[in-house]
C-alpha cells in the first residue's frame, strides 16, 4: 500500500498505527509520506526462502514503495493488528530508523516483523489478555530533526488533563534508545501555556515549537476522539506527526468530580463524616436513581470517593445510570439549577422506554411532597428524641442511637433530594413559561418567598440589640457570653434582646456553617459571634415586598406557577432544616462517643471524627485496641490537605502531585484577567474590599464596605450577609438559601464562582455585579493592613 493511494488500509488489516497515520494524513495533519507492507508480505520476508517467487514479489513491493517515497531514507516501524487497541504494546516491538536502500530496508523489515513473535511480546499480550495478531510494517520517510520527542494529551502518570511534552535535541532515536534524558514540560490544555517548565539543567524546547507540539497533540485528540500519545519531530522549519496512538492506560478509569459533591460536602471532610454520608446519602441517591432508571447493577457506595480530604462524586457511574434512563449526564445538576437538561442524540428512544417509570415516580412523589410538612415534623421529633440524653448514654446506647440516626439520615436525605428536584422542576417550568409569555424581570427574584426562617428571627434579635445604649453595645466587642447576659438583664431592652436570642437558639441553634459536617460547630456553640453580628447587622430592606409587587404585575398563569415555586422553595428549606437536625443528633452522639473512647482508644475526644464508621462501632463494642497512631496520622493528613486546592476533576481518584502549584497559578491567571463569572443571584452592584473568610469565627472582622468571599453558601453563613456590602461564593444557584437571603437583604451576590476563594486575593479591591453575575478584580494587591474597609458604593435595583 502506497502513501498516495486512496484505498483505506483499515486497522483490522494492517493495525491501528498504520490506519491512524492514514486518517491523520487525510485530515490534513503533517504526516511524512509513508507506505505500508501488509502482514502477508512481512511474513513472507521474515520466513520465506530468498529465491521463492512470493519472496521476490514481496521484494518488488518494497522496492516500489521506496520509489514512491523518492528513494529517501526511511524509518521502519511495526503496526500490529492488536497493537494500540486495548493494549499499547509500547516498546515491545522493534523500530529501525535511518534506513536507506532496498537490501537494508528489507533487513529492517525482517527485524521489525520478527519482533512480533518474540517471547516477551507474547508474555505482555497474555498479561493484558490481548493477542498482538499479524504484524504489518510502515515505511515512513525519515525527517532530519533538530528536536524530536513525544507528547501526551493527558499526564500519563496522574491522568490529569494536562499536555506533557518530552523532547530531545537531535534525532528521535536518542529518545527511543534511552541514551538521553528528555526535557519534560507540562502545558495547559486550554491555553498551551507552560504549567511546569523543564528543569534548570534540561535543554528547553523553543517556545514556538512547544506551543506547536501542544496544538498538534490536541488536534490529534480531536480527530481520534480520545487522548493520544504522539511522536513528533521538528526539522527546523516544520513540525511533523510521526505516530499517534490512544493512551490505553486511560481506558476504564472512572471520572470523579467535585461539581455536585461540593454542594453536599464542601471543604475538608473527616473520615467519619464521609463514611456516614457515603452510607446514608448515597443510599438515598440510589433509591432515587433506581426509581428513575429501573433496577441497575450498581454499588451505590461507590457513588463517592475521597481525595485530599475532599469529596468527589463518581461522574462515570452517575452518567451511566442517567444515560440508561435516557437522560444526559448533567441532568441532576441542570435540574437543581432550574434549567432544562440538553438531551443527546439517540437518547429519545431510551427516554420513551422509561417514560412509564418516570411518570409513576413523578406522580407518587408529587403526592408525597404535598405532605412534606408532616414528614418534616416527624423527622424533627425523631432526631431530637435520639439526641436527647446522649450526653449520659453508655457505649451500647451510643452505638444503637448512632445506627438509628443513620437510618433516619437516609430517610431525610431522600426527602431532601426529592424536595430539591421538585423545586428544580418547578423552577424550570416557571423559566420556560416566563420566556413564552415574554415576561421581564428576574424569575429567581419573583420566586423569593417572604422572609421566614432563621434570618428573620436573627433580625428580630438585631432590632432589640440596636435599642441598647452605646455603652452597652461597646461591651459586645470584648465581653463573654455570661458577662453580656449579666449586662442585658439590667434593663428591659436588654432582657427583650436576650429573650429573642434564647428563642433564636432554641429554634436554630443546631445550624452549622456546614450542616452535613457533624464535626463542625453550630450557632449555639458560640453565641457571642451571633451577638456581635447583631450589633453590626444593617437594617433590612423589604425586598420580598418588592418581589410581591413585581409578581402582582405579571399575568395570572405565571403568578400561579411562581407561587407554587415559592412553596417548593419553602418546602426545600424545611426539609434541609430537618436534615440539619438529624446531623445535629449525630453531632451530639459522636461527641459522647469521643468522650467514652478517650483515652483508651483515641488520644482526645475530637479524634472520634478521624475514625471510620466500622472502627467506631468496633470500638463502642469493645472490640478495638488503641487507635492513637491511626487518629494522629489522619489528623496530620487533614492539616496537610488544608494547604492544597485539588482539581475539580480526577481520573480514577489519582492524586496529581502539583495541586497547590497548579491551582495557585490558575487562580493568578484568572485574577490577572480581572473578571470572574458565576450565577447572578441578587441584583445590584457594589465595589469594596474582598474579605476571603474560611472560618465563621472571623465574622466580627467584617464591615459594610467588605465583599464577603466564601467557598460555599450553606445556611450557616447567611447571618454574615446582613453585615457586608456584597457576597461572592464558590457554590450555589439562583434558588439556593444563600441567594434568597441575599435578595431579601438587597445585597448584590454572585454565586457559583469557580475557585472564588483562590482567585480573589484577600483585601483586594473588587466590583460585584449581581445582575450580570460578574466579579471584577480591580487590583491584585491588597489595599492595606486595615482590618476592614468601611468605604463602598452600592446600588440596588430590581
Short mmCIF file of C-alpha atoms in Angstrom, two decimals, residues 258-264 285 313 330-341 416-428 431 444 565 569 572 576 679 713 731-737:
data_model
loop_
_atom_site.label_atom_id
_atom_site.label_comp_id
_atom_site.label_asym_id
_atom_site.label_seq_id
_atom_site.Cartn_x
_atom_site.Cartn_y
_atom_site.Cartn_z
CA UNK A 258 -16.48 17.84 42.91
CA UNK A 259 -19.11 19.83 40.97
CA UNK A 260 -22.04 18.30 42.86
CA UNK A 261 -20.05 16.94 45.81
CA UNK A 262 -19.02 20.48 46.79
CA UNK A 263 -22.68 21.28 47.35
CA UNK A 264 -23.21 18.23 49.59
CA UNK A 285 -29.46 8.74 45.82
CA UNK A 313 -18.84 12.10 43.12
CA UNK A 330 -25.57 16.50 33.77
CA UNK A 331 -29.35 16.11 34.21
CA UNK A 332 -29.42 16.36 38.02
CA UNK A 333 -27.05 19.33 38.06
CA UNK A 334 -29.19 21.15 35.47
CA UNK A 335 -32.47 20.38 37.26
CA UNK A 336 -31.05 21.66 40.55
CA UNK A 337 -30.32 24.99 38.82
CA UNK A 338 -33.84 25.03 37.35
CA UNK A 339 -32.54 24.54 33.81
CA UNK A 340 -33.72 22.12 31.13
CA UNK A 341 -31.20 19.29 30.57
CA UNK A 416 -34.18 16.38 50.67
CA UNK A 417 -33.28 15.09 47.21
CA UNK A 418 -36.97 14.90 46.27
CA UNK A 419 -37.54 18.44 47.51
CA UNK A 420 -34.53 19.71 45.57
CA UNK A 421 -35.63 18.01 42.35
CA UNK A 422 -39.25 19.13 42.83
CA UNK A 423 -38.09 22.72 43.28
CA UNK A 424 -35.78 22.45 40.26
CA UNK A 425 -38.51 21.07 38.01
CA UNK A 426 -40.92 23.83 39.05
CA UNK A 427 -38.18 26.40 38.52
CA UNK A 428 -37.61 25.00 35.03
CA UNK A 431 -38.50 29.94 33.42
CA UNK A 444 -35.49 33.94 40.78
CA UNK A 565 -42.34 27.52 43.10
CA UNK A 569 -38.52 26.69 47.95
CA UNK A 572 -36.88 22.54 50.37
CA UNK A 576 -33.00 20.71 54.79
CA UNK A 679 -24.58 32.76 38.75
CA UNK A 713 -23.05 29.02 50.76
CA UNK A 731 -21.04 27.17 45.05
CA UNK A 732 -24.77 27.76 44.94
CA UNK A 733 -27.52 28.62 42.48
CA UNK A 734 -30.22 31.21 41.98
CA UNK A 735 -32.72 29.48 44.27
CA UNK A 736 -30.28 28.42 46.99
CA UNK A 737 -30.90 29.62 50.54
#
